[in-house]
Tab-separated table of C-alpha atoms in Angstrom:
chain	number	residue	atom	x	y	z
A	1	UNK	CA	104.944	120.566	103.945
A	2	UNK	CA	108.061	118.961	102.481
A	3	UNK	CA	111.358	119.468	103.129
A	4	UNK	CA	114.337	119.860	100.482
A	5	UNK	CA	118.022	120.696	100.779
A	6	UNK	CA	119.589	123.516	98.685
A	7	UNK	CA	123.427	122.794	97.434
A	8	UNK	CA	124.931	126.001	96.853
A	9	UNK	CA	128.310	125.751	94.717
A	10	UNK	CA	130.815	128.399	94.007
A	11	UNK	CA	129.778	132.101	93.608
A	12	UNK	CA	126.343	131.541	94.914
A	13	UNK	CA	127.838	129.196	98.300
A	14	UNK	CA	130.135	132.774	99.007
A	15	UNK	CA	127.276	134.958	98.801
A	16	UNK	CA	125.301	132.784	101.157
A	17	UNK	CA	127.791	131.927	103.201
A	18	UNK	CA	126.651	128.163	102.965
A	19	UNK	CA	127.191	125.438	100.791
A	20	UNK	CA	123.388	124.064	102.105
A	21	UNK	CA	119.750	125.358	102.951
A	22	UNK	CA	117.321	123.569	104.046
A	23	UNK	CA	113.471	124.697	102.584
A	24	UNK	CA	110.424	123.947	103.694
A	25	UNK	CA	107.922	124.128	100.750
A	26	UNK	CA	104.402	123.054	100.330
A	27	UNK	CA	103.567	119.447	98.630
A	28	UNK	CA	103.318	119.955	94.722
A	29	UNK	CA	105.553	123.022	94.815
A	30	UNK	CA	107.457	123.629	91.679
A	31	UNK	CA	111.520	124.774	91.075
A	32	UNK	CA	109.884	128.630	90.451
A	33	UNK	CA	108.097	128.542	93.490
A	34	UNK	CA	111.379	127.523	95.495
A	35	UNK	CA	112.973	130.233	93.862
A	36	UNK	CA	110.595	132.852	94.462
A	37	UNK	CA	110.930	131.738	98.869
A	38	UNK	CA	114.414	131.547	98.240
A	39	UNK	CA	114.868	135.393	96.718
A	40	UNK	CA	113.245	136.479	99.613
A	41	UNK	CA	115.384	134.911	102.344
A	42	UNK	CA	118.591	135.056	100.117
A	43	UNK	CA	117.893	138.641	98.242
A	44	UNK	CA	121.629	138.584	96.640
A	45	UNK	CA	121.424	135.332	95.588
A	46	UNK	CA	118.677	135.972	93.194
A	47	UNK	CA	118.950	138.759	91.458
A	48	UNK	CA	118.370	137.291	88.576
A	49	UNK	CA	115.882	134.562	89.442
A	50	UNK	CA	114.338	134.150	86.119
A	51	UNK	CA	118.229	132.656	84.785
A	52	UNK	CA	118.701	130.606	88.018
A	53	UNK	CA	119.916	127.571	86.658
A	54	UNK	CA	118.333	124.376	88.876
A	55	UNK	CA	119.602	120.767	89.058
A	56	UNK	CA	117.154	118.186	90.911
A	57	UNK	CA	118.912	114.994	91.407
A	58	UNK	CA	122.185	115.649	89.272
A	59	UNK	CA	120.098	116.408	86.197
A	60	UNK	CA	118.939	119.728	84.980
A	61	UNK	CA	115.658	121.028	85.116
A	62	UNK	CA	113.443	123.822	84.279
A	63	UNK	CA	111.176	125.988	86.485
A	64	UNK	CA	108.370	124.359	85.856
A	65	UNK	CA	109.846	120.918	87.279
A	66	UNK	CA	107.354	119.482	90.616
A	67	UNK	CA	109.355	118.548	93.497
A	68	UNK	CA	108.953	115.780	94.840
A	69	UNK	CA	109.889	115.284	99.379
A	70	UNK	CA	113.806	114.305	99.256
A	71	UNK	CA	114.548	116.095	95.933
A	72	UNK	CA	118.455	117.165	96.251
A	73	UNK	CA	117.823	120.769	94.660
A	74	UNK	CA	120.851	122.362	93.262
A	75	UNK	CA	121.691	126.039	92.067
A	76	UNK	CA	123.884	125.898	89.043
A	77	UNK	CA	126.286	129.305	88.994
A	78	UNK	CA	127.116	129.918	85.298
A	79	UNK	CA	129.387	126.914	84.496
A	80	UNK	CA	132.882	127.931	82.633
A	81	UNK	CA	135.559	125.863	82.634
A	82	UNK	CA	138.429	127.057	81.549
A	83	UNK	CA	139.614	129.128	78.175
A	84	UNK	CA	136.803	130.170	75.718
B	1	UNK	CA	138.789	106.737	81.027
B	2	UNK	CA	136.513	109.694	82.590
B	3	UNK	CA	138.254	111.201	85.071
B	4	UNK	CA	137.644	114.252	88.288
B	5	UNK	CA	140.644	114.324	90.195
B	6	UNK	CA	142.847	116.628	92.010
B	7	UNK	CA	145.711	115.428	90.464
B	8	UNK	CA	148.334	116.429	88.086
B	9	UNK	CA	147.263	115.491	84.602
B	10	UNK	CA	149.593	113.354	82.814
B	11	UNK	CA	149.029	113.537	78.968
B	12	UNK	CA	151.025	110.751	78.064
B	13	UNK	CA	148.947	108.816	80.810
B	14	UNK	CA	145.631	109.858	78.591
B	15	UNK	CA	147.011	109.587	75.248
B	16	UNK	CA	147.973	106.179	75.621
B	17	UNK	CA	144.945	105.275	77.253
B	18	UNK	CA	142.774	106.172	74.151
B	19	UNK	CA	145.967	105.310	70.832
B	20	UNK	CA	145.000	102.597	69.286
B	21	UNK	CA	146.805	100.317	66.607
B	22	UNK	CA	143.357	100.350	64.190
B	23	UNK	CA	143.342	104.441	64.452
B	24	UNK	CA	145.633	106.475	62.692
B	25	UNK	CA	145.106	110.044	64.346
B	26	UNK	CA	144.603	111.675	67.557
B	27	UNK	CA	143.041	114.409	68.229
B	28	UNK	CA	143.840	115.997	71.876
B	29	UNK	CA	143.358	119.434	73.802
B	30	UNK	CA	144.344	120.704	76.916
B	31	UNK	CA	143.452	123.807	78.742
B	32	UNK	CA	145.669	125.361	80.811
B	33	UNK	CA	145.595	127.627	83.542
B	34	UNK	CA	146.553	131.675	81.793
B	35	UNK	CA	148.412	134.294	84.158
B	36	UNK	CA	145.919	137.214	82.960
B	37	UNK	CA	142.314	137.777	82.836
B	38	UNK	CA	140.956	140.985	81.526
B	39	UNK	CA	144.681	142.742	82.250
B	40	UNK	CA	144.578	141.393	86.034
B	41	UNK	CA	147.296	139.062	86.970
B	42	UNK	CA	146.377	135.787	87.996
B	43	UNK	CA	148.401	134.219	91.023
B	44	UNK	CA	146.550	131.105	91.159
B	45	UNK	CA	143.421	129.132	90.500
B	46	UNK	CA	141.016	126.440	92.118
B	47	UNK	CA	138.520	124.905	90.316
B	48	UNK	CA	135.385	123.058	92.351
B	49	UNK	CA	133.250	120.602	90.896
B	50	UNK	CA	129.526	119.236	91.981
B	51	UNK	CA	129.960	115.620	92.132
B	52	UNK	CA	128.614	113.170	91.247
B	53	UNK	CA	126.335	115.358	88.313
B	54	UNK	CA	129.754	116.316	86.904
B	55	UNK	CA	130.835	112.446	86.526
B	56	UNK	CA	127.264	111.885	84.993
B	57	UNK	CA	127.633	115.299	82.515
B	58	UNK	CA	130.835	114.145	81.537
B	59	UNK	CA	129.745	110.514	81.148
B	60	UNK	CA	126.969	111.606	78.507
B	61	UNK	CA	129.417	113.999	76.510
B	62	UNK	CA	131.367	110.498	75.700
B	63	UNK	CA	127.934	108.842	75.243
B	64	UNK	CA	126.625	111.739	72.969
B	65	UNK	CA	130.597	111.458	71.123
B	66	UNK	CA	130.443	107.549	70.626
B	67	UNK	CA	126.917	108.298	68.911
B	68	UNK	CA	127.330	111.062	66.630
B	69	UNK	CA	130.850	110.085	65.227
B	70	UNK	CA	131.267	106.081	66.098
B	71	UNK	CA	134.302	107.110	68.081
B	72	UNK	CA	135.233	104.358	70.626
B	73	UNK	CA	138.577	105.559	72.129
B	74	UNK	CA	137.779	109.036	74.089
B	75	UNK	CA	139.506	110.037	77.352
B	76	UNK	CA	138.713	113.146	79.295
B	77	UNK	CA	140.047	114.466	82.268
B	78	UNK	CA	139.366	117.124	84.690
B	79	UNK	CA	141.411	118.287	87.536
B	80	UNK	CA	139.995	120.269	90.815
B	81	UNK	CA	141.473	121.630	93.985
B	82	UNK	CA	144.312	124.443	93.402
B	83	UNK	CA	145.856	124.723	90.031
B	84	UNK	CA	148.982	127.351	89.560
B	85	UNK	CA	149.596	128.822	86.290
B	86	UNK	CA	150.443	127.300	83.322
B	87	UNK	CA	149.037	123.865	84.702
B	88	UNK	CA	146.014	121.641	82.556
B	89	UNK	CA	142.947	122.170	83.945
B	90	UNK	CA	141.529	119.663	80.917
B	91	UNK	CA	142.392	117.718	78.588
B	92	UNK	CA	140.143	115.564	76.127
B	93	UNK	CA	142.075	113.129	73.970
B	94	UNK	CA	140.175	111.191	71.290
B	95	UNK	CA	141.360	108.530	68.474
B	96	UNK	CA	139.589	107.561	65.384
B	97	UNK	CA	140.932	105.880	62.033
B	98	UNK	CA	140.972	109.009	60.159
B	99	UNK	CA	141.615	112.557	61.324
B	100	UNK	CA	138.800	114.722	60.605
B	101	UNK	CA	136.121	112.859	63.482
B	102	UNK	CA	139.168	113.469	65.414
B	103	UNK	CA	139.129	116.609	65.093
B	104	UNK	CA	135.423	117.239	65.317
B	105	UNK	CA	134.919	114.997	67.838
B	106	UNK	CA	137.257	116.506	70.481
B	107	UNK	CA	136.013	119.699	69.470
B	108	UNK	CA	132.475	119.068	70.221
B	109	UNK	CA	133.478	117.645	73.485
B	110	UNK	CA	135.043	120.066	74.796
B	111	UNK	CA	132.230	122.721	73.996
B	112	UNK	CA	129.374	120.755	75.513
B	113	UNK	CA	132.097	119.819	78.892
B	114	UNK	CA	132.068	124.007	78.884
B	115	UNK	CA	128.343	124.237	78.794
B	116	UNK	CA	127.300	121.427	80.647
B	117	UNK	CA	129.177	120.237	83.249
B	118	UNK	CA	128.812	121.866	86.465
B	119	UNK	CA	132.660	122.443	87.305
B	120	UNK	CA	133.417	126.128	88.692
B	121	UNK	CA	136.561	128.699	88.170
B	122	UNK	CA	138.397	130.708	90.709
B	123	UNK	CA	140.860	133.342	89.559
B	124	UNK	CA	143.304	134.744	92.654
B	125	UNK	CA	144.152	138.004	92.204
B	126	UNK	CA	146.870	140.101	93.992
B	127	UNK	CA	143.807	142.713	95.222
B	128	UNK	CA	140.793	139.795	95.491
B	129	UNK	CA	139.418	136.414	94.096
B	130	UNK	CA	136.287	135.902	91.534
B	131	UNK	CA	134.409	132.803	90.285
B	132	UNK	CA	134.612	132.979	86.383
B	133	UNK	CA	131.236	133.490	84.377
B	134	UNK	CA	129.736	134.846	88.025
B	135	UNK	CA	128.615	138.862	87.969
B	136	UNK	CA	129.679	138.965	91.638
B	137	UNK	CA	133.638	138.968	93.099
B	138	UNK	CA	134.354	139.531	96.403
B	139	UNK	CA	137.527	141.810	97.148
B	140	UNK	CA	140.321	141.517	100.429
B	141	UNK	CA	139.675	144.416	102.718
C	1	UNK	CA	159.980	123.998	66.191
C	2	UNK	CA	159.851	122.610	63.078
C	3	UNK	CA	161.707	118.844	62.927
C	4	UNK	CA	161.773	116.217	60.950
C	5	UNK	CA	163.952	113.106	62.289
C	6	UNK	CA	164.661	109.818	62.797
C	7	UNK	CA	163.904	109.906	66.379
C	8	UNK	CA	160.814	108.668	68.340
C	9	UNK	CA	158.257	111.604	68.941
C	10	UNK	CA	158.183	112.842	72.505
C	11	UNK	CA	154.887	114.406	72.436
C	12	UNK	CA	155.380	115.959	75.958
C	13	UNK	CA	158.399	117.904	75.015
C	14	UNK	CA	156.760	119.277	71.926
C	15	UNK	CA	153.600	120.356	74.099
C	16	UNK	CA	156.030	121.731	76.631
C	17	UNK	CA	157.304	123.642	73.857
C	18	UNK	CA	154.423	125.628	72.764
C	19	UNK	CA	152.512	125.970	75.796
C	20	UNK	CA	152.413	129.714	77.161
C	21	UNK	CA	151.344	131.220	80.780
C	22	UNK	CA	149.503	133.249	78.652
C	23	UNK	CA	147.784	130.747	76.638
C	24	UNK	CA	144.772	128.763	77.625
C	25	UNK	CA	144.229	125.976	74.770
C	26	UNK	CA	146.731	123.730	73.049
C	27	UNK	CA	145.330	121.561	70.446
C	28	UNK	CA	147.348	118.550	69.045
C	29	UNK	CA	147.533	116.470	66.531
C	30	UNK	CA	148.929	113.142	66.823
C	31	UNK	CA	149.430	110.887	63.506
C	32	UNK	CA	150.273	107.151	64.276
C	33	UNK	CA	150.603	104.374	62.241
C	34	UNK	CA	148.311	101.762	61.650
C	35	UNK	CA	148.440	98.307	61.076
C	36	UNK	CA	145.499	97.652	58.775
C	37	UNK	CA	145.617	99.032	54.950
C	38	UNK	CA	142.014	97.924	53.249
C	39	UNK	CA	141.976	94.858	55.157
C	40	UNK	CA	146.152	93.955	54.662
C	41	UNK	CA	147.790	93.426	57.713
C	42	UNK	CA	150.593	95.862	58.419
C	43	UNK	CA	154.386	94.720	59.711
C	44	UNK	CA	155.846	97.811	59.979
C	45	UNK	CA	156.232	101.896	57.756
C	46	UNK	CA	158.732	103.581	56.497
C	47	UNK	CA	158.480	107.218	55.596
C	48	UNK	CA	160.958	109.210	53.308
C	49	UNK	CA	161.780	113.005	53.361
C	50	UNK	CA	162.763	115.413	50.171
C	51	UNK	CA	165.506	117.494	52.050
C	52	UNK	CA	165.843	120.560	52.317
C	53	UNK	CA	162.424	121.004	50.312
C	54	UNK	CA	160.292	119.059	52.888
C	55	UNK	CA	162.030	121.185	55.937
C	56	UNK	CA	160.907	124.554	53.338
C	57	UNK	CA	157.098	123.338	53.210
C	58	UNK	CA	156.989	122.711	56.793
C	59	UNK	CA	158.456	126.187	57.934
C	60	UNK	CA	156.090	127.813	54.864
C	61	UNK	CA	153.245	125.803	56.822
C	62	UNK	CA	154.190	127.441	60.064
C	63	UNK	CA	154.157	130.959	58.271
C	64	UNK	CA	151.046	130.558	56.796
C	65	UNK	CA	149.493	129.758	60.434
C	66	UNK	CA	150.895	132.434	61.891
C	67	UNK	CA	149.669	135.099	59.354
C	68	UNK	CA	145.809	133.692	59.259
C	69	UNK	CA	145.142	133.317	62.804
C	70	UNK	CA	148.032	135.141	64.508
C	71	UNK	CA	149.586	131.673	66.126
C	72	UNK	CA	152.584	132.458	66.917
C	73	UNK	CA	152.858	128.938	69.035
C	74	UNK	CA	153.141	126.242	66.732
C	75	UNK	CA	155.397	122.922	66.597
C	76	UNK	CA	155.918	120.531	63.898
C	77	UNK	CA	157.935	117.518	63.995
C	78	UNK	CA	157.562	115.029	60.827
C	79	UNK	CA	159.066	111.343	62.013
C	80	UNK	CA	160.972	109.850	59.238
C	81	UNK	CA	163.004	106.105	58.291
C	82	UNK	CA	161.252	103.225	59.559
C	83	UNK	CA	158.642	102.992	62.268
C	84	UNK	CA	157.109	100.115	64.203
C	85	UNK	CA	152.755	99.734	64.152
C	86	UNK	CA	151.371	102.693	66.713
C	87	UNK	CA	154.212	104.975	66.634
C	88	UNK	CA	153.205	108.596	66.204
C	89	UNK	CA	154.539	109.436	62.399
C	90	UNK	CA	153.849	113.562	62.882
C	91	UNK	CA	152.781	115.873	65.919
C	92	UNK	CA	151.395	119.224	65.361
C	93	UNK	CA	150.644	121.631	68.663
C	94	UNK	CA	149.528	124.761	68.691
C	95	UNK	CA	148.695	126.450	71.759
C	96	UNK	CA	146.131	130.188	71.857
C	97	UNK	CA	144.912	132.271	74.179
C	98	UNK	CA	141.764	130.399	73.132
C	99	UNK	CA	140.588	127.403	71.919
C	100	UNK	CA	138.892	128.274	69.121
C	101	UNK	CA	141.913	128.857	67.246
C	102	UNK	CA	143.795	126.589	68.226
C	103	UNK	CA	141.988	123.710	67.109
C	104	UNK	CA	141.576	125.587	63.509
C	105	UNK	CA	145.136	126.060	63.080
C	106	UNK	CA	145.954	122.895	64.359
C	107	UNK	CA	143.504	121.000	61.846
C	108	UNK	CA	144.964	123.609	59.103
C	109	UNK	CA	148.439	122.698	59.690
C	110	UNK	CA	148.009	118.720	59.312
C	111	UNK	CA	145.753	119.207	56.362
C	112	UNK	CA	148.709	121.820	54.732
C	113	UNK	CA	151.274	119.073	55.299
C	114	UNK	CA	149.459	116.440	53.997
C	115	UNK	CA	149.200	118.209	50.749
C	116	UNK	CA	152.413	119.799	50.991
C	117	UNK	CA	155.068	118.755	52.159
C	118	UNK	CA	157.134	115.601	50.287
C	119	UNK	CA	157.663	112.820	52.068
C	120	UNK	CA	155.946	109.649	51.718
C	121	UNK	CA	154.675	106.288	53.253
C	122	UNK	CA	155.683	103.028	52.281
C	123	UNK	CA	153.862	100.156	54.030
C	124	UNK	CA	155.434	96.658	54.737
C	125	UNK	CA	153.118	93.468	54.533
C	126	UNK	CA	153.779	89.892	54.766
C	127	UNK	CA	153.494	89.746	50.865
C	128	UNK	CA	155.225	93.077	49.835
C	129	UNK	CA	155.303	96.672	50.174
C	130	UNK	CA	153.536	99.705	48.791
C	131	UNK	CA	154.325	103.529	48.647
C	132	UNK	CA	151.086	105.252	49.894
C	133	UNK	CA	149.851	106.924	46.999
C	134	UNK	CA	151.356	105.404	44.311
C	135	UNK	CA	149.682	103.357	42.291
C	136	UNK	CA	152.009	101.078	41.520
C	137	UNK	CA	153.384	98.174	44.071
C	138	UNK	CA	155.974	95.975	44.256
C	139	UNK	CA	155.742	92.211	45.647
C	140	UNK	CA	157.809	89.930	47.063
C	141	UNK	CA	158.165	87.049	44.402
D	1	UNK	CA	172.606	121.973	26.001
D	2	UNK	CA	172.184	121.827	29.459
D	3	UNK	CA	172.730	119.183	32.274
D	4	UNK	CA	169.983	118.410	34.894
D	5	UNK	CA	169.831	116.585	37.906
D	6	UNK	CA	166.515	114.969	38.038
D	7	UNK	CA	165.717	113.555	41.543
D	8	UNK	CA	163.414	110.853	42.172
D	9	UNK	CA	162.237	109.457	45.301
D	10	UNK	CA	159.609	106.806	47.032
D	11	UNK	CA	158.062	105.097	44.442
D	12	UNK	CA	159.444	106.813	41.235
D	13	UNK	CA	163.486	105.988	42.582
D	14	UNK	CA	162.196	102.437	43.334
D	15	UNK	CA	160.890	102.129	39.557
D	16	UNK	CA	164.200	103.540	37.563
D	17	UNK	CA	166.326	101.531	40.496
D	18	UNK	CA	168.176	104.885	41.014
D	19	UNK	CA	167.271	108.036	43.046
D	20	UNK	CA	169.330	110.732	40.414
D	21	UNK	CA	169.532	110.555	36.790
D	22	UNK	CA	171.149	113.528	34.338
D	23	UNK	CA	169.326	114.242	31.429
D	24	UNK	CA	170.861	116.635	28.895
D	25	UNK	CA	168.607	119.188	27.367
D	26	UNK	CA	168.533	121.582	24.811
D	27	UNK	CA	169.088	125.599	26.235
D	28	UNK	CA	165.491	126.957	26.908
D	29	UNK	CA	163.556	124.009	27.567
D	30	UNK	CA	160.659	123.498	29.836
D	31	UNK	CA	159.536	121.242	32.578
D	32	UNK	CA	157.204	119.877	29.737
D	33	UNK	CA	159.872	119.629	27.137
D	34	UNK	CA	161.891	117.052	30.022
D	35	UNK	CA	158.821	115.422	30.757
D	36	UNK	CA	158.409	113.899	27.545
D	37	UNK	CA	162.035	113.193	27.172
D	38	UNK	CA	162.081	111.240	30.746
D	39	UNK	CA	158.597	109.772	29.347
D	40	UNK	CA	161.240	108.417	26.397
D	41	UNK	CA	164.029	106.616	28.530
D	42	UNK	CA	161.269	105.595	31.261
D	43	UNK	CA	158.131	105.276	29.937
D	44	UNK	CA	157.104	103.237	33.534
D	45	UNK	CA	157.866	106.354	35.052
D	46	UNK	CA	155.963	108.553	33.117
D	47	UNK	CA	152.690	106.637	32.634
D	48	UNK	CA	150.202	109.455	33.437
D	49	UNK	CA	153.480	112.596	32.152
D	50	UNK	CA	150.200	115.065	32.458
D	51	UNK	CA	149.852	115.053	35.837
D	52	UNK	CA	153.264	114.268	37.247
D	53	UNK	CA	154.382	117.223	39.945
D	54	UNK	CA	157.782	119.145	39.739
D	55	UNK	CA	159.680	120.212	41.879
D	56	UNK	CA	163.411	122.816	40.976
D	57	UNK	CA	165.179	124.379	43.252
D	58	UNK	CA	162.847	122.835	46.320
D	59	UNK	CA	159.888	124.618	45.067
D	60	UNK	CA	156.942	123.622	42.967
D	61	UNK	CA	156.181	124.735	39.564
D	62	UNK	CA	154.247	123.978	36.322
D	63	UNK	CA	154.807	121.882	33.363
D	64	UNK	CA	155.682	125.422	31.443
D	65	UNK	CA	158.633	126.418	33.646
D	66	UNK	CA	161.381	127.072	32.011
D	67	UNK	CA	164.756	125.608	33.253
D	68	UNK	CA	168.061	126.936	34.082
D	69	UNK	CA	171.618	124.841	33.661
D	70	UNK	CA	171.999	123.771	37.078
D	71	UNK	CA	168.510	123.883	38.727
D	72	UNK	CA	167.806	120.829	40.623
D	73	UNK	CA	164.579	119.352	39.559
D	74	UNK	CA	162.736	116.533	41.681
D	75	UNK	CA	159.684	114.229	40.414
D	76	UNK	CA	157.533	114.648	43.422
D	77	UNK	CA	155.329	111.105	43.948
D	78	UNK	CA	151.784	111.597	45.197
D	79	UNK	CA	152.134	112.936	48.807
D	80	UNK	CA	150.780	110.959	51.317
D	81	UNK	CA	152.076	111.866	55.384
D	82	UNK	CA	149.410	109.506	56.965
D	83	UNK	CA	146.241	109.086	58.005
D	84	UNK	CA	143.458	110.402	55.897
């Protein structure tokens, strides 16, 4: 097993409660399959899972991405900055 | 000059960091902080970033900006913490010789800062608070 | 605010000036002067007004923004009588609930007075002076 | 006849050497018709008369206006604010 820590920012830190979460996944696991244990401990969180958008190491990835141990794994709430 | 800070922006500060004696326009926009959303008053606003992959997103905007249009002089900063109304949230300032990359230039910066970097929106409302672009808002009991 | 004087541009009162609680986005043009001409070195400008007409094309400039995008935050100020390398010659801001517009007006405006609006350039160089534009030139002898 | 004011400015004032001159016209003539008598008394001025821009009254109009004792007509140079 391998163990990775969640940042939570924004919307998705309130609804947890936490701005971290610590996962323990199995080696080789991908971003989808850290979504799919993190819907079921955080149901709110994901109830959209399929548009969860993931950062590993300050770059974005998609769901396929393989983690590696000491990935910093970060959910991405829907970025807007300021006036359309 | 790429800047995150919790600081007033000064736009004289950023102009005159990018002006240059070779360019003869510049191109600059700032977003400011607007006292209604949807018909609900805004009070105030706070604005979190995740650093450093916001420095980094906003880094490659200026790299992707210096390739497309040859633009060396381009400034951006982005403030964080608690803004009140009517203050800049953003402002990207960019100089070129002639007006039109300018133009485009800061344009296309500040649409890709918007979709790419990963710096969040709170509205306060009288009744509650809610993260912009999130489906869920939380309301005072 | 529509200007056109002999005084330096002070870019933050003109922003101050059309910036809104209710707007989010200001774009701005800045115009400077530069001190290369097709590889002539330039000392120093001079720009000349048509009064009242120029002060007519500018407010007619301002009208025409307002009616295509519903601006009704825009400030012109047109520098005239001599200026030193790097000083801005015209400022255009225009502030919108959204940014989208503003930066279309904005680029609208300074194209408009460009074509517009009479006053014109003369640039100083060590061996005589031109009128932008013109193609005739006068040197020193 | 009728007296005009004809303004010039920027390069056009600096080629006559003065920035009004009054040009006597017969009643009914057009922006054309004082184009080609300017074109006489300053043929410098009036090296391309086809495409020079007029201005009366602070507005532009075209080479077949037809003038009005007292309308103040301007040669308009090629405008030129700044950068490009």
């Amino acid at each position: 097993m391998s163990c990775f820590s969640v940042r939570l920012f924004a919307s998705y830190r309130d609804l947890v409660g936490k701005s971290t979460v610590l996962m323990e996944m199995p080696e080789g696991s991908s971003v989808s399959d850290l979504i799919i244990k993190l819907s079921g401990r955080y149901p709110l969180l994901t109830s959209a899972p399929g548009k969860l958008v993931i950062a590993v190491n300050y770059e974005y990835v998609d769901h396929t991405y393989c983690l590696t141990e000491g990935d910093e794994v970060a959910l991405i709430p829907p970025v807007s900055g300021g006036s359309k | 000059m790429i800047e995150i800070t919790p600081d007033k922006i000064d736009h004289d500060r950023v102009i005159s960091c990018v002006r240059r004696d070779s360019n003869g326009a510049v191109a600059v926009f700032l977003g400011t902080t607007r006292n209604v959303t949807e018909g609900r008053k805004v009070l105030h606003l706070e604005y979190e970033a995740y650093r450093p992959m916001a420095d980094n997103k906003l880094s490659e905007v200026v790299l992707e900006i210096r390739q497309r249009w040859s633009v060396e002089n381009i400034a951006i900063v982005h403030r964080i913490g608690k803004l009140e109304i009517g203050e800049a949230s953003l402002i990207v300032a960019v100089s070129t010789p002639h007006r039109k990359d300018a133009f485009l230039a800061c344009q296309y910066a500040v649409d890709r800062i918007k979709e790419t970097v990963p710096i969040w929106k709170k509205e306060y409302f009288e009744d509650g608070e809610v993260w912009v672009g999130s489906e869920f808002s939380s309301t005072h009991s």
